[in-house]
Amino acid sequence: MKIVSWNVAGIRACLKKGLKEFFVEIKADIFCIQEVKATEDQFDFRPKGYQMYLYPAHRKGYSGTLIFSRVSPLSIQYGIHDQEYDEEGRNITLEFDEFYLVNSYVPNVKRGLERMDSRMRYEEVFLKYVKELEKKKPVIICGDFNVAHQEIDIKNAKANIGNAGFTYEERNKFSQLLESGFIDTFRYFHKDTKDAYTWWSYMKGVRERNIGWRIDYFLVSKEYISKIEDSVIYKDIFGSDHCPIGLIMK
């Protein structure tokens, strides 16, 4: 099985920049999207053979998550039982025979860190949510976590300490998630790989010079890591300020 995750920074724009072509080429069994920024009537991408699960934000043109799946889930859960984040369409959970899959778009603290308190509360609510799921079966979490965890995950680490996405608060919360029993699959398979990024600023020349951040992840319950074959970054796929990532399962 292959699962792909991509923050498309607006599905309507990305459909014009290669999303359809990549979707066909990659042949994922499950394709998770973050930052959809659209409701069902605003785009016409309905790939044959896939079921679509869309969770748009109440606010137009903002946030939202989406999953295309060739495999029929046992159950579907929209949200994490919290009004603030659920109104932003940040999480979809599909239950399958062997695992839960959570497609997640973690709130950005914003440049001035004005959403830090909300982000910290989100982390607590989300951790509680996924640990409850894990009592029943293993959990796979994918998406845009809006944090570079370690210095190896960001090009200019020293210059970015304290900036949105690389504050000690955000990084510590990500550490807590891992310490609770989840594995960062990319680092598990590519422990010392440098210059492996999933997001680049739109500033001129930044992506060409690979001045990036790794803020998109596949996490899995520790007990399930033996079922994972590889975790990959599709760095050469454009169409968004993020590139897609993939989880290859045995």
Tab-separated table of C-alpha atoms in Angstrom:
chain	number	residue	atom	x	y	z
A	1	MET	CA	0.000	0.000	0.000
A	2	LYS	CA	1.148	3.533	-0.750
A	3	ILE	CA	-0.127	6.630	1.035
A	4	VAL	CA	0.708	10.122	-0.226
A	5	SER	CA	0.307	13.417	1.626
A	6	TRP	CA	0.527	16.923	0.167
A	7	ASN	CA	-0.230	20.441	1.333
A	8	VAL	CA	-1.390	21.820	-2.004
A	9	ALA	CA	-1.815	25.442	-0.836
A	10	GLY	CA	-5.206	25.577	-2.557
A	11	ILE	CA	-6.485	22.673	-4.628
A	12	ARG	CA	-7.907	24.874	-7.382
A	13	ALA	CA	-4.531	26.461	-8.046
A	14	CYS	CA	-2.623	23.188	-7.696
A	15	LEU	CA	-4.885	21.420	-10.190
A	16	LYS	CA	-3.561	23.895	-12.757
A	17	LYS	CA	0.060	23.241	-11.713
A	18	GLY	CA	0.430	19.484	-11.981
A	19	LEU	CA	-1.693	17.895	-9.238
A	20	LYS	CA	-3.708	15.793	-11.702
A	21	GLU	CA	-0.595	14.552	-13.473
A	22	PHE	CA	1.198	13.650	-10.239
A	23	PHE	CA	-1.913	11.926	-8.906
A	24	VAL	CA	-2.075	9.690	-11.966
A	25	GLU	CA	1.664	9.042	-11.984
A	26	ILE	CA	2.090	8.166	-8.306
A	27	LYS	CA	-0.780	5.628	-8.171
A	28	ALA	CA	-1.361	6.022	-4.447
A	29	ASP	CA	-3.905	3.853	-2.690
A	30	ILE	CA	-4.715	6.770	-0.402
A	31	PHE	CA	-3.973	10.415	-1.208
A	32	CYS	CA	-4.245	12.953	1.635
A	33	ILE	CA	-4.412	16.693	0.995
A	34	GLN	CA	-4.107	19.661	3.341
A	35	GLU	CA	-4.967	23.330	2.811
A	36	VAL	CA	-7.664	22.536	0.269
A	37	LYS	CA	-9.140	26.047	0.488
A	38	ALA	CA	-12.312	24.969	-1.341
A	39	THR	CA	-15.729	23.432	-0.947
A	40	GLU	CA	-16.965	20.494	-3.008
A	41	ASP	CA	-18.683	22.682	-5.595
A	42	GLN	CA	-15.508	24.701	-6.257
A	43	PHE	CA	-13.383	22.031	-7.963
A	44	ASP	CA	-14.149	19.153	-10.310
A	45	PHE	CA	-11.354	16.672	-9.580
A	46	ARG	CA	-12.999	13.287	-8.981
A	47	PRO	CA	-10.447	10.593	-9.895
A	48	LYS	CA	-12.015	7.343	-11.048
A	49	GLY	CA	-11.837	4.477	-8.585
A	50	TYR	CA	-11.407	6.725	-5.521
A	51	GLN	CA	-13.829	7.726	-2.796
A	52	MET	CA	-13.579	11.349	-1.689
A	53	TYR	CA	-13.757	12.631	1.889
A	54	LEU	CA	-13.663	16.424	2.151
A	55	TYR	CA	-13.646	18.521	5.319
A	56	PRO	CA	-13.707	22.215	4.347
A	57	ALA	CA	-13.298	25.072	6.785
A	58	HIS	CA	-16.312	27.227	7.615
A	59	ARG	CA	-14.307	30.224	6.447
A	60	LYS	CA	-14.186	30.393	2.656
A	61	GLY	CA	-10.837	29.884	0.948
A	62	TYR	CA	-9.077	28.752	4.120
A	63	SER	CA	-7.553	25.549	5.500
A	64	GLY	CA	-9.484	22.306	4.956
A	65	THR	CA	-8.454	18.673	4.465
A	66	LEU	CA	-9.304	16.023	1.881
A	67	ILE	CA	-8.677	12.309	1.356
A	68	PHE	CA	-9.023	10.269	-1.819
A	69	SER	CA	-9.031	6.535	-1.093
A	70	ARG	CA	-9.238	3.426	-3.245
A	71	VAL	CA	-9.801	1.410	-0.069
A	72	SER	CA	-13.188	1.687	1.614
A	73	PRO	CA	-12.774	2.704	5.269
A	74	LEU	CA	-14.616	1.022	8.116
A	75	SER	CA	-15.464	4.434	9.566
A	76	ILE	CA	-14.918	8.152	8.962
A	77	GLN	CA	-14.412	10.842	11.581
A	78	TYR	CA	-14.334	14.536	10.718
A	79	GLY	CA	-12.566	16.656	13.331
A	80	ILE	CA	-11.039	15.990	16.742
A	81	HIS	CA	-14.013	16.983	18.926
A	82	ASP	CA	-12.974	20.624	19.382
A	83	GLN	CA	-14.999	23.449	17.846
A	84	GLU	CA	-12.155	25.903	17.223
A	85	TYR	CA	-10.111	23.510	15.104
A	86	ASP	CA	-12.992	21.534	13.649
A	87	GLU	CA	-14.499	24.693	12.160
A	88	GLU	CA	-11.205	25.015	10.276
A	89	GLY	CA	-11.489	21.495	8.831
A	90	ARG	CA	-8.092	20.430	10.103
A	91	ASN	CA	-8.433	16.672	10.589
A	92	ILE	CA	-10.021	13.670	8.899
A	93	THR	CA	-9.684	10.162	10.342
A	94	LEU	CA	-10.332	7.018	8.329
A	95	GLU	CA	-10.431	3.640	10.055
A	96	PHE	CA	-9.130	0.600	8.175
A	97	ASP	CA	-8.753	-3.029	9.199
A	98	GLU	CA	-5.243	-2.670	10.601
A	99	PHE	CA	-4.904	1.040	11.447
A	100	TYR	CA	-6.406	4.493	11.744
A	101	LEU	CA	-5.206	7.135	9.299
A	102	VAL	CA	-5.335	10.762	10.476
A	103	ASN	CA	-4.869	13.464	7.834
A	104	SER	CA	-3.859	16.590	9.732
A	105	TYR	CA	-3.214	20.260	9.026
A	106	VAL	CA	-1.703	21.742	12.186
A	107	PRO	CA	-2.390	25.441	12.876
A	108	ASN	CA	0.365	27.915	12.014
A	109	VAL	CA	1.406	30.155	14.913
A	110	LYS	CA	1.731	33.008	12.386
A	111	ARG	CA	4.730	35.257	11.863
A	112	GLY	CA	4.212	37.262	15.066
A	113	LEU	CA	3.447	34.101	17.083
A	114	GLU	CA	0.004	35.484	17.885
A	115	ARG	CA	-1.583	32.053	17.601
A	116	MET	CA	0.921	30.337	19.883
A	117	ASP	CA	-1.516	29.796	22.775
A	118	SER	CA	-4.074	28.264	20.429
A	119	ARG	CA	-1.395	26.094	18.811
A	120	MET	CA	-0.272	24.798	22.202
A	121	ARG	CA	-3.862	23.903	23.091
A	122	TYR	CA	-4.287	22.206	19.729
A	123	GLU	CA	-1.253	20.038	20.422
A	124	GLU	CA	-2.772	18.860	23.699
A	125	VAL	CA	-6.188	18.151	22.187
A	126	PHE	CA	-4.645	16.351	19.217
A	127	LEU	CA	-2.348	14.196	21.353
A	128	LYS	CA	-5.262	13.116	23.521
A	129	TYR	CA	-7.307	12.326	20.402
A	130	VAL	CA	-4.708	10.115	18.701
A	131	LYS	CA	-3.815	8.291	21.911
A	132	GLU	CA	-7.480	7.386	22.346
A	133	LEU	CA	-7.491	5.972	18.824
A	134	GLU	CA	-4.319	4.046	19.570
A	135	LYS	CA	-6.051	2.137	22.357
A	136	LYS	CA	-8.013	0.355	19.621
A	137	LYS	CA	-5.427	-0.101	16.856
A	138	PRO	CA	-2.220	1.490	15.471
A	139	VAL	CA	-2.366	5.041	14.116
A	140	ILE	CA	-0.751	6.622	11.066
A	141	ILE	CA	-0.677	10.425	11.089
A	142	CYS	CA	0.216	12.430	8.007
A	143	GLY	CA	0.181	16.049	7.022
A	144	ASP	CA	1.598	19.504	7.483
A	145	PHE	CA	2.706	19.878	11.109
A	146	ASN	CA	4.034	23.426	10.621
A	147	VAL	CA	7.208	22.704	12.578
A	148	ALA	CA	10.756	21.697	11.704
A	149	HIS	CA	11.615	19.347	14.541
A	150	GLN	CA	15.411	19.328	14.681
A	151	GLU	CA	18.197	21.484	13.252
A	152	ILE	CA	18.783	18.871	10.547
A	153	ASP	CA	15.232	19.579	9.343
A	154	ILE	CA	15.847	23.210	8.408
A	155	LYS	CA	18.479	24.898	6.235
A	156	ASN	CA	19.367	27.888	8.378
A	157	ALA	CA	18.676	26.582	11.856
A	158	LYS	CA	20.555	29.105	13.985
A	159	ALA	CA	19.012	32.082	12.176
A	160	ASN	CA	15.490	30.695	12.584
A	161	ILE	CA	15.436	29.782	16.265
A	162	GLY	CA	12.385	31.469	17.758
A	163	ASN	CA	10.710	32.070	14.407
A	164	ALA	CA	7.290	30.603	13.582
A	165	GLY	CA	7.719	26.905	12.842
A	166	PHE	CA	11.017	26.651	14.724
A	167	THR	CA	10.231	27.868	18.222
A	168	TYR	CA	11.220	25.779	21.206
A	169	GLU	CA	7.542	25.546	22.169
A	170	GLU	CA	6.478	23.993	18.860
A	171	ARG	CA	9.478	21.688	18.661
A	172	ASN	CA	8.948	20.494	22.234
A	173	LYS	CA	5.321	19.632	21.500
A	174	PHE	CA	6.423	17.601	18.487
A	175	SER	CA	8.960	15.827	20.704
A	176	GLN	CA	6.180	15.026	23.167
A	177	LEU	CA	4.128	13.474	20.374
A	178	LEU	CA	7.047	11.228	19.436
A	179	GLU	CA	7.807	10.401	23.067
A	180	SER	CA	4.178	9.326	23.524
A	181	GLY	CA	4.794	6.430	21.156
A	182	PHE	CA	4.971	7.690	17.564
A	183	ILE	CA	7.845	7.405	15.100
A	184	ASP	CA	8.901	10.022	12.553
A	185	THR	CA	9.138	7.587	9.648
A	186	PHE	CA	11.431	9.664	7.457
A	187	ARG	CA	14.046	9.962	10.197
A	188	TYR	CA	13.614	6.262	11.029
A	189	PHE	CA	14.628	5.258	7.499
A	190	HIS	CA	16.890	8.234	6.689
A	191	LYS	CA	18.428	9.072	10.051
A	192	ASP	CA	21.273	11.323	8.959
A	193	THR	CA	19.992	12.571	5.605
A	194	LYS	CA	20.569	16.314	5.309
A	195	ASP	CA	18.950	18.878	3.010
A	196	ALA	CA	15.721	16.859	2.916
A	197	TYR	CA	12.946	19.436	2.940
A	198	THR	CA	9.221	19.606	2.148
A	199	TRP	CA	8.535	23.368	2.223
A	200	TRP	CA	10.243	26.378	0.678
A	201	SER	CA	9.420	30.058	0.787
A	202	TYR	CA	8.071	31.600	-2.412
A	203	MET	CA	10.953	34.099	-2.319
A	204	LYS	CA	12.934	34.089	-5.546
A	205	GLY	CA	15.610	31.431	-5.814
A	206	VAL	CA	14.867	29.799	-2.454
A	207	ARG	CA	13.617	26.490	-3.796
A	208	GLU	CA	16.233	26.382	-6.524
A	209	ARG	CA	18.933	26.669	-3.838
A	210	ASN	CA	17.048	24.220	-1.600
A	211	ILE	CA	16.758	26.618	1.333
A	212	GLY	CA	13.914	24.703	2.907
A	213	TRP	CA	12.232	23.220	5.940
A	214	ARG	CA	10.928	19.699	6.608
A	215	ILE	CA	7.524	20.329	8.138
A	216	ASP	CA	5.435	17.564	6.511
A	217	TYR	CA	5.527	14.143	8.149
A	218	PHE	CA	4.283	10.590	8.306
A	219	LEU	CA	4.183	9.387	11.908
A	220	VAL	CA	3.233	5.850	12.903
A	221	SER	CA	2.595	4.045	16.169
A	222	LYS	CA	5.787	2.299	17.297
A	223	GLU	CA	4.109	-1.090	17.144
A	224	TYR	CA	3.366	-0.581	13.442
A	225	ILE	CA	6.804	0.452	12.178
A	226	SER	CA	7.589	-3.124	11.112
A	227	LYS	CA	4.830	-2.787	8.500
A	228	ILE	CA	6.508	0.237	6.884
A	229	GLU	CA	8.972	-0.190	4.032
A	230	ASP	CA	10.036	3.420	3.399
A	231	SER	CA	9.152	7.069	3.866
A	232	VAL	CA	9.909	9.321	0.905
A	233	ILE	CA	9.968	12.982	-0.116
A	234	TYR	CA	8.972	13.835	-3.696
A	235	LYS	CA	11.174	16.934	-3.794
A	236	ASP	CA	10.975	17.403	-7.567
A	237	ILE	CA	7.187	17.787	-7.640
A	238	PHE	CA	6.075	21.401	-7.911
A	239	GLY	CA	2.626	23.003	-7.786
A	240	SER	CA	2.709	24.264	-4.195
A	241	ASP	CA	5.197	25.732	-1.731
A	242	HIS	CA	5.212	22.217	-0.250
A	243	CYS	CA	6.183	19.028	-2.064
A	244	PRO	CA	4.359	15.722	-1.553
A	245	ILE	CA	5.589	12.976	0.754
A	246	GLY	CA	4.867	9.252	0.670
A	247	LEU	CA	4.643	6.243	2.951
A	248	ILE	CA	5.395	2.853	1.388
A	249	MET	CA	3.878	-0.040	3.313
A	250	LYS	CA	4.701	-3.741	3.108
